[in-house]
XYZ file of C-alpha atoms in Angstrom:
660
model
C 4.557 19.727 -25.490
C 0.921 20.572 -24.778
C -0.341 23.986 -25.862
C -2.839 25.974 -23.772
C -6.489 25.508 -24.705
C -8.843 28.428 -25.308
C -12.344 27.726 -24.032
C -15.660 29.613 -24.128
C -14.982 31.143 -20.708
C -11.713 32.652 -22.009
C -13.485 34.016 -25.089
C -16.327 35.560 -23.107
C -13.855 37.213 -20.728
C -11.896 38.607 -23.682
C -15.112 39.855 -25.308
C -16.053 41.710 -22.113
C -12.543 43.155 -21.750
C -12.166 44.387 -25.332
C -15.786 45.201 -26.139
C -15.141 43.459 -29.434
C -17.975 41.234 -30.781
C -16.765 37.671 -31.233
C -19.078 35.828 -33.605
C -18.712 32.187 -34.617
C -16.103 32.965 -37.301
C -13.886 34.732 -34.788
C -14.465 32.167 -32.056
C -13.323 29.440 -34.456
C -10.079 31.358 -35.032
C -9.522 31.838 -31.307
C -10.107 28.182 -30.464
C -7.933 26.797 -33.256
C -4.541 25.590 -32.023
C -3.450 23.895 -35.247
C -1.540 25.177 -38.263
C -3.995 27.197 -40.360
C -4.356 30.214 -42.660
C -6.919 32.882 -41.707
C -8.201 34.942 -44.647
C -9.634 38.147 -43.208
C -11.637 40.657 -45.256
C -10.953 44.426 -44.968
C -12.169 45.842 -41.664
C -12.745 42.442 -40.088
C -10.725 43.290 -36.976
C -7.935 40.881 -37.888
C -5.228 42.544 -35.782
C -7.570 43.003 -32.828
C -8.490 39.320 -32.993
C -4.827 38.287 -33.193
C -3.974 40.441 -30.169
C -6.998 39.015 -28.311
C -5.733 35.491 -28.923
C -2.218 36.447 -27.844
C -3.625 37.987 -24.655
C -5.409 34.750 -23.744
C -2.294 32.688 -24.521
C -0.046 35.030 -22.502
C -2.268 34.623 -19.436
C -1.965 30.817 -19.704
C 1.646 30.444 -20.841
C 3.720 28.369 -18.373
C 6.959 27.623 -20.275
C 10.104 29.540 -19.311
C 12.269 28.664 -22.299
C 9.732 28.101 -25.064
C 7.744 30.949 -26.478
C 5.476 32.556 -29.044
C 6.744 34.305 -32.177
C 4.664 37.124 -33.711
C 5.834 38.408 -37.104
C 4.496 41.112 -39.403
C 5.521 42.213 -42.867
C 5.702 45.989 -42.265
C 6.927 48.241 -39.477
C 3.473 49.847 -39.428
C 1.813 46.500 -38.676
C 4.394 45.806 -35.974
C 3.795 49.222 -34.370
C 0.039 48.570 -34.365
C 0.550 45.238 -32.589
C 2.897 46.848 -30.061
C 0.363 49.657 -29.470
C -2.294 47.069 -28.679
C 0.178 45.256 -26.405
C 0.655 48.421 -24.345
C -3.071 48.427 -23.559
C -3.068 44.946 -21.961
C -0.596 44.262 -19.094
C -0.610 40.487 -19.655
C 0.695 40.976 -23.203
C 3.869 42.700 -22.080
C 5.321 39.313 -21.173
C 5.397 38.442 -24.881
C 7.895 41.232 -25.593
C 10.694 39.478 -23.650
C 12.535 36.148 -23.882
C 11.598 33.460 -24.831
C 9.066 35.244 -27.049
C 9.705 37.393 -30.136
C 7.592 40.206 -31.603
C 8.836 42.060 -34.685
C 8.952 42.232 -38.453
C 9.885 39.263 -40.609
C 12.956 41.195 -41.680
C 14.094 41.891 -38.104
C 13.540 38.216 -37.204
C 15.642 36.969 -40.119
C 18.308 39.576 -39.373
C 18.596 38.658 -35.695
C 18.660 34.889 -36.044
C 20.304 34.432 -39.452
C 21.535 37.426 -41.485
C 23.659 39.058 -38.778
C 25.359 35.791 -37.717
C 25.906 35.070 -41.429
C 27.618 38.434 -42.027
C 29.859 37.911 -39.003
C 30.801 34.397 -40.097
C 31.196 35.146 -43.816
C 32.725 38.650 -43.763
C 33.978 39.050 -40.214
C 31.786 42.049 -39.495
C 28.460 42.891 -37.946
C 26.160 44.848 -40.343
C 26.422 48.548 -39.516
C 23.798 49.909 -41.910
C 21.142 47.989 -43.830
C 19.496 50.605 -46.012
C 19.377 50.847 -49.804
C 19.704 54.640 -49.921
C 22.718 54.755 -47.622
C 24.284 51.802 -49.436
C 24.068 53.757 -52.684
C 25.870 56.734 -51.136
C 28.683 54.612 -49.722
C 28.939 52.440 -52.849
C 29.614 55.522 -54.965
C 32.269 56.747 -52.538
C 33.963 53.329 -52.587
C 33.821 52.788 -56.338
C 34.797 56.281 -57.495
C 37.883 56.662 -55.338
C 40.803 57.532 -57.545
C 40.192 58.287 -61.214
C 38.825 56.464 -64.208
C 42.354 55.595 -65.323
C 43.982 55.126 -61.939
C 42.070 53.494 -59.165
C 41.239 50.083 -57.720
C 38.219 49.724 -60.023
C 39.473 51.432 -63.187
C 38.942 48.409 -65.463
C 35.387 47.901 -64.227
C 34.701 51.638 -64.494
C 35.550 51.674 -68.207
C 33.741 48.410 -68.907
C 30.486 49.579 -67.299
C 30.726 52.873 -69.171
C 30.767 50.908 -72.442
C 27.853 48.663 -71.399
C 25.488 51.489 -70.567
C 26.101 53.553 -73.691
C 23.032 51.884 -75.189
C 20.882 52.808 -72.195
C 20.945 56.571 -71.533
C 18.628 56.166 -68.503
C 21.284 54.295 -66.512
C 24.501 55.728 -65.079
C 27.629 54.027 -63.807
C 26.671 55.128 -60.309
C 23.217 53.543 -60.674
C 24.737 50.294 -61.873
C 27.284 49.778 -59.127
C 25.012 51.001 -56.311
C 21.838 49.086 -57.243
C 22.614 46.115 -59.473
C 25.461 44.377 -57.673
C 23.743 42.560 -54.823
C 23.612 38.981 -53.538
C 20.797 37.097 -55.215
C 20.418 33.777 -53.407
C 21.641 31.436 -50.665
C 24.902 30.894 -52.571
C 25.573 34.664 -52.442
C 25.514 34.658 -56.232
C 26.056 37.998 -57.934
C 23.989 38.971 -61.017
C 25.117 38.480 -64.631
C 27.528 41.093 -65.935
C 27.565 43.025 -69.184
C 25.117 43.058 -72.066
C 22.695 40.198 -72.657
C 24.254 39.403 -76.025
C 27.809 39.939 -74.741
C 27.990 38.733 -71.126
C 31.147 39.114 -69.066
C 32.296 36.440 -66.621
C 32.997 37.082 -62.966
C 36.484 35.667 -63.512
C 37.316 38.410 -66.033
C 39.357 41.440 -64.869
C 36.137 43.470 -64.640
C 34.364 40.706 -62.731
C 37.229 40.349 -60.272
C 37.251 44.076 -59.547
C 33.489 44.132 -58.990
C 33.718 41.094 -56.728
C 36.394 42.918 -54.761
C 34.145 45.989 -54.635
C 31.232 43.965 -53.261
C 33.472 42.174 -50.783
C 34.827 45.512 -49.588
C 31.286 46.877 -49.064
C 30.340 43.719 -47.155
C 33.456 43.859 -44.961
C 32.503 47.416 -44.035
C 29.116 46.124 -42.901
C 27.142 48.022 -45.562
C 24.358 45.970 -47.140
C 21.249 46.277 -49.248
C 18.017 44.665 -48.036
C 18.332 41.925 -50.672
C 21.867 41.193 -49.469
C 20.510 40.437 -46.007
C 17.826 38.107 -47.378
C 20.503 36.207 -49.317
C 22.721 36.016 -46.228
C 19.832 34.485 -44.267
C 19.481 31.796 -46.936
C 23.243 31.209 -46.900
C 23.213 30.740 -43.128
C 20.309 28.287 -43.206
C 21.993 26.279 -45.969
C 25.249 26.081 -44.016
C 23.605 25.510 -40.631
C 20.317 23.640 -41.219
C 20.092 22.876 -37.499
C 18.948 26.489 -36.959
C 15.477 25.343 -38.057
C 15.391 22.721 -35.295
C 16.566 25.247 -32.717
C 13.921 27.817 -33.690
C 11.138 25.225 -33.720
C 12.281 24.067 -30.294
C 12.098 27.637 -28.977
C 8.881 28.832 -30.649
C 5.915 26.524 -30.104
C 3.553 28.880 -31.938
C 4.278 31.290 -34.783
C 1.807 33.965 -35.897
C 2.105 35.997 -39.103
C 0.201 39.234 -39.714
C -0.336 40.599 -43.264
C 1.083 37.381 -44.692
C -0.060 38.208 -48.226
C 2.643 40.895 -48.499
C 5.542 38.593 -47.664
C 7.852 38.187 -50.655
C 8.559 34.715 -51.984
C 12.188 34.610 -50.795
C 11.159 35.383 -47.227
C 8.214 32.997 -47.421
C 10.444 30.126 -48.536
C 12.899 30.793 -45.705
C 10.084 30.842 -43.152
C 8.631 27.618 -44.557
C 12.033 25.992 -44.138
C 12.390 27.302 -40.582
C 8.953 26.173 -39.390
C 8.022 23.137 -41.506
C 6.047 20.944 -39.117
C 6.814 20.984 -35.398
C 5.677 24.538 -34.641
C 2.034 25.566 -34.959
C 1.942 28.267 -37.653
C -1.076 30.539 -38.037
C -0.979 33.093 -40.848
C -3.384 36.052 -41.022
C -3.862 37.981 -44.270
C -5.902 38.641 -47.393
C -4.476 37.706 -50.795
C -6.967 40.105 -52.416
C -4.972 42.987 -50.899
C -1.477 41.836 -51.945
C -0.309 45.064 -53.606
C 3.212 45.668 -52.296
C 4.961 43.304 -54.711
C 2.415 43.206 -57.507
C 4.808 44.426 -60.193
C 7.601 41.984 -59.458
C 8.065 38.319 -60.143
C 7.916 37.612 -56.406
C 4.141 37.853 -56.069
C 2.790 35.791 -53.212
C -0.817 35.084 -54.222
C -0.020 31.403 -54.846
C 1.446 31.061 -51.326
C -1.437 32.532 -49.320
C -3.873 31.159 -48.434
C -3.109 27.466 -48.657
C -4.135 24.255 -46.922
C -6.729 24.660 -44.189
C -8.336 28.124 -44.332
C -10.555 29.843 -41.770
C -12.534 32.761 -43.282
C -13.392 36.111 -41.701
C -15.977 37.492 -44.135
C -17.751 40.104 -42.026
C -16.405 43.662 -42.035
C -16.975 46.021 -39.111
C -15.627 48.890 -41.232
C -17.769 48.787 -44.358
C -21.418 49.640 -44.743
C -23.469 47.061 -46.703
C -23.473 49.305 -49.798
C -19.667 49.824 -49.778
C -19.219 46.082 -49.259
C -21.492 45.356 -52.240
C -19.715 47.842 -54.528
C -16.259 46.678 -53.428
C -17.215 43.050 -53.959
C -17.353 43.755 -57.696
C -13.595 44.362 -57.899
C -12.680 41.437 -55.658
C -11.074 38.767 -57.841
C -10.932 35.919 -55.382
C -10.771 32.181 -55.803
C -12.969 30.595 -54.626
C -15.531 33.457 -54.653
C -16.308 34.694 -51.155
C -19.010 37.117 -50.077
C -17.970 40.375 -48.412
C -20.436 41.147 -45.607
C -20.912 44.748 -44.457
C -22.036 46.001 -41.047
C -25.809 46.551 -41.115
C -25.516 49.087 -38.294
C -23.822 51.533 -40.668
C -25.915 53.954 -42.742
C -25.658 53.956 -46.536
C -24.525 57.133 -48.314
C -24.644 58.512 -51.837
C -21.538 56.802 -53.200
C -20.669 58.734 -56.350
C -18.808 58.391 -59.632
C -17.435 61.824 -60.585
C -17.233 61.991 -64.401
C -15.072 64.897 -65.566
C -13.920 66.490 -68.807
C -10.224 67.094 -69.474
C -10.383 70.812 -68.799
C -12.372 70.293 -65.590
C -10.108 67.790 -63.859
C -9.054 70.273 -61.194
C -12.700 70.589 -60.117
C -12.734 66.943 -59.005
C -11.310 67.570 -55.518
C -13.627 70.550 -54.793
C -16.651 68.490 -55.888
C -15.546 65.655 -53.620
C -15.212 68.122 -50.737
C -18.788 69.297 -51.308
C -19.982 65.685 -51.265
C -18.152 65.068 -47.979
C -19.743 68.181 -46.481
C -23.197 67.103 -47.664
C -23.062 63.373 -46.902
C -21.028 63.408 -43.688
C -20.046 66.793 -42.230
C -17.386 69.488 -42.399
C -14.425 69.872 -40.099
C -13.195 66.284 -40.403
C -9.458 65.748 -39.972
C -7.419 65.173 -43.146
C -6.464 61.811 -41.624
C -10.129 60.774 -42.067
C -10.714 61.967 -45.648
C -8.352 61.011 -48.459
C -8.070 61.075 -52.242
C -5.818 58.333 -53.561
C -4.440 57.137 -56.876
C -2.227 54.298 -58.019
C 0.402 56.364 -59.843
C 2.327 59.383 -58.520
C 4.692 59.837 -61.483
C 3.224 62.067 -64.181
C 3.544 61.320 -67.906
C 3.433 63.903 -70.676
C 1.657 61.979 -73.453
C -1.856 63.268 -74.211
C -3.271 59.753 -74.582
C -2.129 58.942 -71.038
C -4.181 61.693 -69.420
C -4.921 61.549 -66.531
C -1.648 59.811 -65.783
C -0.968 60.651 -62.151
C -2.312 62.226 -58.977
C -0.711 65.571 -59.846
C -3.026 65.926 -62.871
C -5.861 66.430 -60.399
C -3.862 68.743 -58.131
C -0.627 70.225 -59.545
C 0.598 71.044 -56.028
C 0.875 67.361 -55.138
C 4.470 66.282 -54.451
C 5.163 62.529 -54.745
C 6.621 60.760 -51.753
C 9.871 59.902 -53.550
C 10.494 63.604 -54.235
C 9.808 64.431 -50.619
C 12.283 61.747 -49.544
C 14.909 63.271 -51.823
C 14.302 66.661 -50.231
C 14.725 65.113 -46.781
C 18.188 63.887 -47.660
C 19.440 67.219 -48.934
C 20.416 69.169 -45.823
C 19.768 69.801 -42.132
C 16.910 72.177 -42.894
C 15.099 69.432 -44.810
C 15.494 67.059 -41.846
C 13.844 69.632 -39.584
C 11.007 70.214 -42.036
C 10.326 66.499 -42.376
C 10.526 66.061 -38.590
C 7.846 68.707 -38.172
C 5.596 67.110 -40.786
C 6.067 63.643 -39.311
C 5.215 64.760 -35.781
C 2.101 66.651 -36.851
C 0.904 63.650 -38.864
C 1.533 61.081 -36.111
C 0.739 63.423 -33.203
C 3.847 62.262 -31.368
C 7.515 63.233 -31.134
C 8.823 59.782 -32.080
C 9.104 60.506 -35.813
C 10.745 63.872 -35.152
C 13.333 62.411 -32.814
C 14.186 59.688 -35.344
C 14.784 62.236 -38.121
C 16.858 64.526 -35.911
C 19.003 61.608 -34.742
C 19.481 60.659 -38.388
C 20.688 64.217 -39.103
C 23.205 64.006 -36.240
C 24.480 60.611 -37.390
C 24.765 61.948 -40.944
C 26.962 64.795 -39.681
C 29.288 62.265 -38.043
C 29.406 60.083 -41.156
C 30.256 63.126 -43.284
C 33.049 63.801 -40.804
C 34.354 60.286 -41.478
C 33.462 58.858 -38.074
C 32.970 55.080 -38.156
C 32.270 52.275 -35.720
C 35.088 49.739 -36.100
C 35.411 50.664 -39.786
C 31.626 50.464 -40.234
C 29.352 53.456 -40.906
C 27.996 54.953 -37.706
C 24.253 54.372 -37.377
C 21.937 56.529 -35.225
C 21.359 53.648 -32.787
C 25.104 53.022 -32.382
C 25.704 56.753 -31.891
C 23.103 56.928 -29.108
C 24.320 53.732 -27.432
C 27.945 54.873 -27.351
C 27.010 58.284 -25.971
C 24.796 56.749 -23.294
C 27.449 54.251 -22.206
C 30.572 56.396 -22.433
C 29.488 60.034 -22.083
C 26.298 60.343 -20.004
C 26.587 64.128 -19.818
C 26.741 64.509 -23.603
C 23.951 61.943 -23.935
C 21.732 64.061 -21.679
C 22.736 67.177 -23.600
C 21.732 65.601 -26.911
C 18.430 64.372 -25.473
C 17.666 67.868 -24.162
C 18.417 69.375 -27.573
C 16.157 66.861 -29.327
C 13.310 67.377 -26.847
C 13.443 71.192 -27.092
C 13.673 71.086 -30.886
C 10.742 68.658 -31.211
C 8.557 70.793 -28.962
C 9.499 73.928 -30.925
C 8.562 72.211 -34.193
C 5.274 70.894 -32.775
C 4.303 74.420 -31.705
C 4.872 75.644 -35.249
C 8.223 77.293 -34.606
C 11.398 76.944 -36.661
C 14.655 76.356 -34.768
C 17.721 78.334 -35.770
C 19.865 76.054 -37.933
C 23.135 77.473 -36.677
C 22.183 77.154 -33.022
C 20.916 73.583 -33.482
C 24.090 72.589 -35.350
C 26.365 74.217 -32.752
C 24.610 72.465 -29.860
C 24.531 69.141 -31.742
C 28.256 69.323 -32.498
C 28.966 70.077 -28.846
C 26.875 67.087 -27.738
C 28.700 64.883 -30.250
C 32.144 65.972 -29.074
C 32.942 62.456 -27.866
C 33.157 61.306 -31.482
C 35.102 64.214 -32.940
C 37.935 66.074 -31.227
C 39.011 67.900 -34.384
C 37.417 70.743 -36.313
C 34.441 69.824 -38.457
C 35.178 69.463 -42.161
C 33.527 71.396 -45.036
C 31.224 68.483 -45.895
C 29.476 68.899 -42.543
C 29.286 72.677 -42.982
C 27.751 72.165 -46.427
C 25.164 69.771 -44.962
C 24.219 72.376 -42.348
C 24.176 75.370 -44.704
C 23.858 73.807 -48.151
C 22.818 76.829 -50.206
C 21.790 74.790 -53.228
C 19.946 72.239 -51.093
C 18.383 74.998 -48.995
C 17.154 76.727 -52.151
C 15.630 73.477 -53.366
C 13.870 72.944 -50.074
C 12.562 76.503 -49.939
C 11.299 76.204 -53.492
C 9.517 72.978 -52.586
C 8.074 74.578 -49.477
C 6.398 77.187 -51.657
C 4.384 74.248 -52.912
C 1.244 74.092 -50.824
C 1.314 70.331 -50.704
C 4.779 70.084 -49.162
C 4.069 72.799 -46.620
C 0.802 71.075 -45.690
C 1.946 67.490 -46.287
C -0.158 67.123 -49.443
C -3.406 68.274 -47.828
C -5.990 69.900 -50.115
C -8.148 72.408 -48.206
C -11.482 73.677 -49.500
C -14.033 76.036 -48.009
C -17.555 74.767 -48.661
C -20.669 76.765 -47.874
C -21.225 74.546 -44.828
C -17.636 74.823 -43.619
C -14.043 73.656 -44.282
C -13.112 70.248 -45.702
C -9.532 68.930 -45.723
C -8.447 66.030 -47.942
C -5.109 64.229 -47.677
C -3.916 63.359 -51.198
C -1.683 60.308 -51.493
C -1.085 56.943 -53.166
C -3.215 53.836 -52.699
C -0.234 52.042 -51.157
C -0.018 54.680 -48.413
C -3.529 53.968 -47.089
C -3.358 50.177 -46.984
C -4.547 49.010 -43.573
C -6.155 52.354 -42.721
C -9.766 53.030 -41.777
C -11.095 56.322 -43.187
C -14.418 58.172 -43.234
C -14.417 59.053 -46.929
C -12.263 58.067 -49.908
C -12.016 59.343 -53.474
C -10.300 56.932 -55.892
C -8.559 58.879 -58.669
C -8.197 57.302 -62.092
C -4.507 57.119 -63.045
C -2.460 55.101 -65.504
C -0.376 52.005 -64.867
C 0.286 50.713 -68.381
C -3.414 51.497 -68.918
C -6.035 53.552 -67.110
C -7.083 51.454 -64.137
C -10.732 52.523 -63.675
C -11.327 52.522 -67.431
C -10.029 48.940 -67.621
C -12.302 47.821 -64.788
C -15.330 49.503 -66.382
C -14.548 48.089 -69.838
C -14.119 44.571 -68.429
C -17.393 44.878 -66.528
C -16.024 44.617 -62.983
C -17.095 48.052 -61.738
C -20.497 47.519 -63.355
C -20.995 44.248 -61.465
C -21.110 42.254 -64.711
C -17.986 40.098 -64.390
C -16.458 37.974 -61.668
C -13.386 36.263 -63.091
C -11.491 34.453 -60.370
C -8.338 34.198 -62.526
C -7.785 37.516 -64.341
C -4.615 38.178 -66.294
C -1.717 39.594 -64.305
C -2.064 43.293 -65.167
C -5.805 43.264 -64.638
C -5.280 41.418 -61.344
C -2.950 44.219 -60.235
C -5.621 46.836 -61.008
C -8.226 44.826 -59.115
C -6.102 44.478 -55.995
C -5.149 48.156 -55.847
C -8.681 49.422 -56.452
C -10.060 46.855 -53.998
C -7.690 48.159 -51.316
C -8.729 51.763 -52.046
C -12.466 51.037 -52.138
C -12.430 49.141 -48.850
C -10.877 51.923 -46.741
C -13.952 54.141 -46.012
C -16.640 53.634 -43.395
C -19.081 56.179 -44.826
C -18.492 57.601 -48.316
C -16.861 56.111 -51.419
C -16.296 58.040 -54.659
C -14.538 57.387 -57.973
C -13.163 59.934 -60.467
C -13.282 58.866 -64.151
C -12.496 60.801 -67.351
C -15.638 61.177 -69.498
C -13.756 59.902 -72.576
C -13.468 56.521 -70.843
C -17.234 56.145 -70.478
C -19.080 54.354 -73.289
C -22.775 54.132 -74.100
C -24.593 52.260 -71.367
C -21.785 52.469 -68.793
C -23.416 55.157 -66.664
C -26.753 53.357 -66.655
C -25.057 50.119 -65.559
C -23.216 51.936 -62.770
C -26.466 53.515 -61.580
C -28.252 50.157 -61.559
C -25.511 48.809 -59.325
C -26.064 51.616 -56.832
C -23.641 54.372 -57.840
C -24.790 57.987 -58.043
C -23.407 59.844 -61.078
C -22.108 63.429 -60.903
C -20.871 64.912 -64.174
C -18.357 67.756 -63.886
C -19.005 69.672 -67.092
């Protein structure tokens, strides 16, 4: 079947509509209608170009039952594509049949994992979430006692296995380790490495029954769903033919972050008949860098179209960032000559002066750019958020620079504690995103959690927020409207800086959820609403400036205020910022020290095939250094600087500021 052609007239019309410069590199990508990989440098306008191409295709698409499939690795990338879609009316057609726009995970779930769960276990997945799985797995496994219960033999066996590992508990083992590994739904090896236990042993049989019971309840881990997709494809290979028949063109965004298991499934689904175009940058593949499922060898491959020019970076930031770009083959990173160069600075600090790093960075921002910038435009980022106590590992984490910093995983734990924590996180999420969507999601999660604590299920499956809303809307419109009103009023109160009364919110929520529960609410729900221990933990955390302000460091310079969002490097991937400070932290070794010692940051070494750990440092620091449009700074401990290092950095173009 003939695909639409994109000609110069289409490109010129798109350029006029978007106001987006389309040079020869970008025009080549737009015209190409063959299978190809597009390697796009940071700030090259990759997503805008993809949406531009989709807009042209949508205006020319004539097939009623054959469509375009657009897949992204993360929800954030999907939301960005959908936001762009909302700006162009012609693109809205791609959000309905026969087209598909979503994450790789949602695609595999819809077409493979969900049908597999129904066929294999007789149930539709109710909840696919690792955290919730862990909660329900513990409830399932620990019913009864250690001596009397359906899993008593396994309970005692696991207790013996983990005696040699004090960092692991029985609960950790059964809630995290027992998951489907591959297309055969294989479960992992049992027992100790030197004393393995077979799955046909009494312990193995009980654990198989445990996993089967979790699956029949529709409760799965993310890895379980990936394995189910592989199982379905193996049993029904014709699904590949059906999907290729439906989707003439398949586009992938952020392909470098796709894990190997997903990549192999997608290769099997779209081997030859569909045109597959994959956008990404293997130099920014940081999400799976510590696992064995790295994807650098899988992207790019075959025919590659480059996008080397960045509209984000100034020429000086491009030149400095190029030094930590371990690519193969080497490829020049081209900055935008319209952007002014700034005094990009290496802040060298002594141990006892580390907490002066952020104030010094604020003064640089005030001097080089201006004051009053939003914290969403100025960020300080580090690779590691988990502090270590050893003196030789200083600085180990972001909190060494700012003790008030609270890692994301701790904040997530606080969110799960009680209703008050849900409200606090809803407020933070709405202020950060400037919309009520995040707040509504968290409040719906709190309501669904109340029902789950009450024991309410959906056909023996855990009740999810989406199922709760759908059932209310379909069966009890009045209660549905009542819940929506409560959520809207609460979100607006939180956005205005107010704090809703917990008791009043809970009373109104329970009234709106009356369809699900005709009896009195049990003590577990009351504890969730008024959990004194959880509430104390949350209040103690809220005394921390970072949690109250969502990890924003505020400093009053002589010229005015400067706010800096402090976070991990992973959190800023894909973002465009005004100014960035890269904090030296430790991941097996100090990252910036390693890159200085090896010569990368000094512009003295370009090894296209660095060893794995060094490659991980390079990718993370490359991502961090290629976020800012205006000002780039590094923070390095003075003990990690050797004779000649500062001079080499200065020759490359860095300014040096010693914090003594």
